[in-house]
CSV table of C-alpha atoms in Angstrom, one decimal:
chain,number,residue,atom,x,y,z
A,660,MET,CA,-11.3,2.2,12.8
A,661,PHE,CA,-8.0,4.0,11.9
A,662,LEU,CA,-6.9,6.5,14.7
A,663,LEU,CA,-6.7,8.2,12.4
A,664,SER,CA,14.4,18.7,-1.0
A,665,LYS,CA,14.5,15.1,-2.3
A,666,ILE,CA,10.8,14.7,-2.4
A,667,ARG,CA,9.1,15.2,-5.7
A,668,THR,CA,5.4,15.9,-6.2
A,669,LEU,CA,4.0,14.9,-9.7
A,670,PRO,CA,1.3,17.3,-11.0
A,671,PRO,CA,-2.0,15.5,-11.9
A,672,GLN,CA,-1.7,16.8,-15.5
A,673,ASN,CA,1.4,14.5,-16.0
A,674,MET,CA,-0.3,11.3,-14.9
A,675,LEU,CA,-1.7,10.1,-18.1
A,676,LYS,CA,1.4,10.9,-20.0
A,677,MET,CA,3.4,8.7,-17.5
A,678,ALA,CA,1.0,5.9,-17.9
A,679,MET,CA,1.9,5.7,-21.6
A,680,PHE,CA,5.6,5.3,-21.3
A,681,SER,CA,7.5,2.5,-23.0
A,682,SER,CA,7.8,-0.7,-21.1
A,683,SER,CA,11.0,-1.8,-23.0
A,684,SER,CA,13.4,-0.8,-20.3
A,685,ILE,CA,11.7,-2.6,-17.4
A,686,THR,CA,10.5,-5.7,-18.9
A,687,ASN,CA,12.9,-7.7,-16.5
A,688,ALA,CA,11.7,-6.1,-13.3
A,689,LYS,CA,10.1,-8.5,-10.8
A,690,ILE,CA,7.7,-7.0,-8.3
A,691,ALA,CA,6.4,-8.5,-5.1
A,692,VAL,CA,2.9,-7.5,-4.3
A,693,ILE,CA,1.9,-8.0,-0.7
A,694,LEU,CA,-1.9,-8.6,-0.1
A,695,SER,CA,-3.7,-8.5,3.1
A,696,GLY,CA,-7.0,-10.4,2.3
A,697,CYS,CA,-9.8,-9.4,0.0
A,698,GLY,CA,-12.1,-6.5,0.7
A,699,VAL,CA,-11.6,-2.9,1.9
A,700,TYR,CA,-12.9,-3.3,5.5
A,701,ASP,CA,-11.0,-6.4,6.4
A,702,GLY,CA,-8.4,-7.0,3.8
A,703,THR,CA,-6.9,-5.6,0.6
A,704,GLU,CA,-8.6,-2.6,-1.1
A,705,VAL,CA,-9.4,-4.5,-4.4
A,706,HIS,CA,-9.5,-1.5,-6.6
A,707,GLU,CA,-6.1,-0.3,-5.3
A,708,ALA,CA,-4.7,-3.8,-6.0
A,709,SER,CA,-6.2,-4.0,-9.4
A,710,ALA,CA,-4.9,-0.6,-10.4
A,711,ALA,CA,-1.3,-1.6,-9.2
A,712,LEU,CA,-1.5,-4.9,-11.0
A,713,ALA,CA,-2.6,-3.5,-14.3
A,714,ALA,CA,0.0,-0.7,-14.2
A,715,LEU,CA,2.7,-3.4,-13.4
A,716,SER,CA,1.7,-5.7,-16.2
A,717,ARG,CA,1.2,-2.8,-18.6
A,718,ALA,CA,4.8,-1.8,-17.9
A,719,GLY,CA,6.0,-5.3,-18.7
A,720,ALA,CA,7.0,-6.2,-15.1
A,721,GLU,CA,6.6,-9.7,-13.7
A,722,VAL,CA,4.3,-9.8,-10.6
A,723,VAL,CA,4.6,-12.3,-7.7
A,724,MET,CA,2.0,-12.0,-5.1
A,725,PHE,CA,2.3,-12.9,-1.4
A,726,ALA,CA,0.2,-12.7,1.8
A,727,PRO,CA,0.5,-13.9,5.4
A,728,ASP,CA,-0.8,-17.3,5.9
A,729,LYS,CA,-2.8,-16.6,9.1
A,730,GLU,CA,-6.3,-15.9,10.3
A,731,GLN,CA,-7.8,-12.4,9.6
A,732,ALA,CA,-8.2,-10.1,12.6
A,733,HIS,CA,-11.9,-10.4,11.9
A,734,VAL,CA,-14.4,-10.6,9.1
A,735,VAL,CA,-16.7,-7.7,8.1
A,736,ASP,CA,-19.9,-7.8,6.3
A,737,HIS,CA,-19.2,-5.2,3.6
A,738,THR,CA,-22.9,-4.4,3.1
A,739,LYS,CA,-23.3,-3.3,6.7
A,740,GLY,CA,-19.7,-2.6,8.0
A,741,ALA,CA,-20.5,-5.0,10.8
A,742,GLU,CA,-18.3,-7.7,12.2
A,743,MET,CA,-19.3,-11.2,11.4
A,744,GLU,CA,-18.9,-14.3,13.5
A,745,GLN,CA,-16.6,-16.3,11.3
A,746,SER,CA,-13.0,-16.7,10.6
A,747,ARG,CA,-11.1,-16.4,7.3
A,748,ASN,CA,-7.4,-17.0,6.2
A,749,VAL,CA,-5.5,-14.0,4.9
A,750,LEU,CA,-3.7,-16.1,2.3
A,751,LEU,CA,-6.9,-17.8,1.1
A,752,GLU,CA,-8.7,-14.7,0.9
A,753,SER,CA,-5.9,-12.9,-1.0
A,754,ALA,CA,-6.0,-15.7,-3.5
A,755,ARG,CA,-9.3,-14.3,-4.8
A,756,ILE,CA,-7.3,-11.2,-6.0
A,757,ALA,CA,-4.4,-13.2,-7.2
A,758,ARG,CA,-6.6,-15.6,-9.1
A,759,GLY,CA,-5.1,-18.4,-7.1
A,760,ALA,CA,-1.5,-17.4,-7.7
A,761,VAL,CA,-0.4,-16.2,-4.2
A,762,LYS,CA,2.5,-17.5,-2.0
A,763,PRO,CA,3.1,-17.4,1.8
A,764,LEU,CA,4.7,-14.2,2.9
A,765,SER,CA,7.1,-16.3,4.8
A,766,GLU,CA,8.8,-17.4,1.7
A,767,LEU,CA,9.6,-13.9,0.4
A,768,THR,CA,13.1,-12.5,0.7
A,769,SER,CA,14.8,-9.5,-0.7
A,770,GLU,CA,16.6,-11.6,-3.2
A,771,ASP,CA,13.3,-12.8,-4.7
A,772,ALA,CA,12.1,-9.5,-6.3
A,773,ASP,CA,13.5,-6.1,-7.4
A,774,ALA,CA,10.9,-4.2,-5.4
A,775,ALA,CA,7.8,-4.6,-3.1
A,776,LEU,CA,4.4,-3.1,-3.4
A,777,PHE,CA,1.8,-2.9,-0.8
A,778,PRO,CA,-1.9,-2.0,-1.7
A,779,GLY,CA,-4.0,-0.5,1.0
A,780,GLY,CA,-7.3,-1.4,2.6
A,781,PHE,CA,-8.1,-2.1,6.3
A,782,GLY,CA,-6.2,-5.4,6.0
A,783,ALA,CA,-3.0,-3.4,6.2
A,784,ALA,CA,-4.1,-2.0,9.6
A,785,LYS,CA,-5.7,-5.2,10.8
A,786,ASN,CA,-3.9,-8.1,9.4
A,787,LEU,CA,-0.4,-6.7,8.4
A,788,SER,CA,-0.4,-4.7,11.6
A,789,ASP,CA,-2.7,-3.8,14.4
A,790,PHE,CA,-2.9,-0.1,13.7
A,791,GLY,CA,-6.6,-0.1,13.0
A,792,PHE,CA,-7.1,-1.4,16.7
A,793,LYS,CA,-4.2,0.2,18.6
A,794,GLY,CA,-3.3,3.4,16.6
A,795,ALA,CA,0.1,4.8,17.6
A,796,ASP,CA,0.6,1.8,20.0
A,797,MET,CA,0.6,-0.5,16.9
A,798,THR,CA,2.8,-3.5,16.2
A,799,VAL,CA,3.6,-4.8,12.8
A,800,ASP,CA,3.4,-8.4,11.8
A,801,PRO,CA,6.9,-9.9,12.1
A,802,ASP,CA,7.0,-11.1,8.5
A,803,ILE,CA,5.9,-7.7,7.2
A,804,GLU,CA,8.6,-6.0,9.3
A,805,ARG,CA,11.1,-8.5,8.1
A,806,VAL,CA,10.1,-7.8,4.4
A,807,ILE,CA,10.1,-4.0,4.7
A,808,SER,CA,13.4,-3.9,6.5
A,809,SER,CA,15.2,-6.3,4.3
A,810,PHE,CA,14.1,-4.6,1.0
A,811,HIS,CA,15.1,-1.3,2.5
A,812,SER,CA,18.5,-2.6,3.7
A,813,ALA,CA,19.1,-4.1,0.3
A,814,GLY,CA,18.4,-0.7,-1.4
A,815,LYS,CA,15.4,-2.2,-3.2
A,816,PRO,CA,12.3,0.1,-3.6
A,817,LEU,CA,9.0,0.0,-1.9
A,818,ALA,CA,5.7,1.4,-2.9
A,819,LEU,CA,2.8,1.8,-0.5
A,820,CYS,CA,-0.6,3.3,-0.9
A,821,CYS,CA,-3.7,4.3,1.2
A,822,ILE,CA,-3.1,3.3,4.8
A,823,ALA,CA,-0.2,1.0,4.0
A,824,PRO,CA,2.5,3.8,4.5
A,825,ILE,CA,1.9,3.6,8.2
A,826,LEU,CA,3.8,0.2,8.0
A,827,ALA,CA,6.9,1.9,6.6
A,828,ALA,CA,6.6,4.7,9.1
A,829,LYS,CA,6.5,2.3,11.9
A,830,VAL,CA,9.3,-0.1,10.6
A,831,LEU,CA,11.6,2.5,9.1
A,832,GLY,CA,10.9,5.5,11.4
A,833,SER,CA,14.5,5.6,12.6
A,834,SER,CA,15.5,6.3,8.9
A,835,GLY,CA,13.2,9.3,8.7
A,836,PRO,CA,11.3,8.2,5.6
A,837,THR,CA,9.3,10.9,3.9
A,838,LEU,CA,5.7,9.5,3.1
A,839,THR,CA,2.2,10.6,2.4
A,840,LEU,CA,-1.1,9.4,4.0
A,841,GLY,CA,-3.1,12.1,2.0
A,842,ASN,CA,-4.2,15.5,3.3
A,843,THR,CA,-6.0,17.2,6.0
A,844,GLY,CA,-9.2,19.3,5.8
A,845,SER,CA,-12.7,18.0,5.5
A,846,GLU,CA,-13.4,14.8,7.3
A,847,GLU,CA,-15.8,13.9,4.4
A,848,ASP,CA,-12.9,14.2,1.8
A,849,TRP,CA,-10.1,12.9,4.2
A,850,PRO,CA,-11.8,10.5,6.8
A,851,TYR,CA,-8.5,8.9,8.0
A,852,GLN,CA,-6.4,12.1,8.4
A,853,GLY,CA,-5.6,11.1,12.0
A,854,ALA,CA,-3.1,8.6,10.8
A,855,ILE,CA,-0.8,11.4,9.7
A,856,GLU,CA,0.1,12.3,13.2
A,857,ALA,CA,0.6,8.7,14.3
A,858,ALA,CA,3.1,8.3,11.5
A,859,LYS,CA,4.9,11.4,12.5
A,860,SER,CA,5.1,10.1,16.0
A,861,PHE,CA,7.2,7.2,14.6
A,862,GLY,CA,9.7,9.5,12.9
A,863,ALA,CA,8.3,9.7,9.4
A,864,ASN,CA,8.3,13.0,7.6
A,865,MET,CA,4.8,13.5,6.3
A,866,GLU,CA,3.9,15.3,3.1
A,867,LEU,CA,0.3,16.4,2.4
A,868,LYS,CA,-0.6,15.2,-1.0
A,869,GLY,CA,-3.7,15.1,-3.1
A,870,VAL,CA,-5.3,11.8,-4.4
A,871,GLU,CA,-3.6,12.0,-7.7
A,872,GLU,CA,-0.2,12.9,-6.3
A,873,VAL,CA,2.8,10.9,-5.6
A,874,CYS,CA,5.5,11.3,-2.8
A,875,VAL,CA,8.8,10.0,-3.8
A,876,ASP,CA,11.5,9.6,-1.2
A,877,VAL,CA,14.7,9.3,-3.3
A,878,ASP,CA,17.1,8.5,-0.3
A,879,ASN,CA,15.0,5.7,1.2
A,880,LYS,CA,13.6,4.6,-2.2
A,881,ILE,CA,9.9,4.7,-1.1
A,882,VAL,CA,6.9,5.8,-3.1
A,883,THR,CA,3.6,6.6,-1.7
A,884,THR,CA,0.2,7.9,-2.8
A,885,PRO,CA,-3.0,8.5,-0.8
A,886,ALA,CA,-5.5,6.3,-2.8
A,887,PHE,CA,-8.5,5.7,-0.8
A,888,MET,CA,-7.4,7.7,2.2
A,889,PHE,CA,-9.3,10.3,0.1
A,890,ASN,CA,-13.0,9.7,-0.4
A,891,GLY,CA,-12.6,9.8,-4.2
A,892,GLN,CA,-13.8,8.4,-7.5
A,893,PHE,CA,-12.4,5.2,-8.8
A,894,HIS,CA,-10.5,6.9,-11.6
A,895,GLN,CA,-8.8,9.2,-9.3
A,896,ILE,CA,-7.5,6.3,-7.3
A,897,GLN,CA,-6.3,4.5,-10.4
A,898,ASP,CA,-4.5,7.5,-11.6
A,899,GLY,CA,-2.7,7.9,-8.3
A,900,VAL,CA,-1.8,4.2,-7.9
A,901,SER,CA,-0.7,4.0,-11.5
A,902,ALA,CA,1.7,7.0,-11.0
A,903,MET,CA,2.9,5.5,-7.9
A,904,VAL,CA,3.8,2.3,-9.9
A,905,ASN,CA,5.5,4.3,-12.6
A,906,GLU,CA,7.8,6.0,-10.1
A,907,LEU,CA,8.6,2.7,-8.4
A,908,LEU,CA,9.7,1.1,-11.6
A,909,LYS,CA,12.0,4.1,-12.4
A,910,MET,CA,13.9,3.1,-9.1
A,911,VAL,CA,14.4,-0.5,-10.1
């Protein structure tokens, strides 16, 4: 479905050490997590969201979750990958991940949180944007564009994983953000690598990174990691997302 130096790369061997840092210096951080539904093929990638939420709470950060209050682009049967003839609401579906505690994205402003984090999943490419359908001709949901632009303008950090960095590439392309959408090579390992060229066309500088690596753009205060852009194991995705969160919190 996807058409698919101030940058620091973190070696995989440092990931577990980073995950064990003291939370005492960041207990006051408030992080907005933006969800896009529930389920990899039509919403938020659940494992990425869970990894991010666990890393945030482990670090002592306060988490507030948001999602657009609108209908999903479509609904997918996750056992078959086939579209279903029904409709679902992005906010209501996101509440499954948030355990009910999710607010309409329209209420989020840059004054409400110290940073914003976007898990991946096809919802980022279908509900938060239409990249999954239109590729480089994509548009971004107006509230998503507003949130990304306002946090960036306020100097507040952003973290995005999996396909979600395409949102920052589109919205902030004129600022030349440096991002990662993973790597190239085997289609079996990197099935969505076509997204990298699309992001470049928007003005983003793209770094090729492994699943457990993190790309940190110091100037633009953006942290990204490939997550399930790589056809990897659950622990690999968790390690990469946890490292992303840790780097995000260092910027707060």
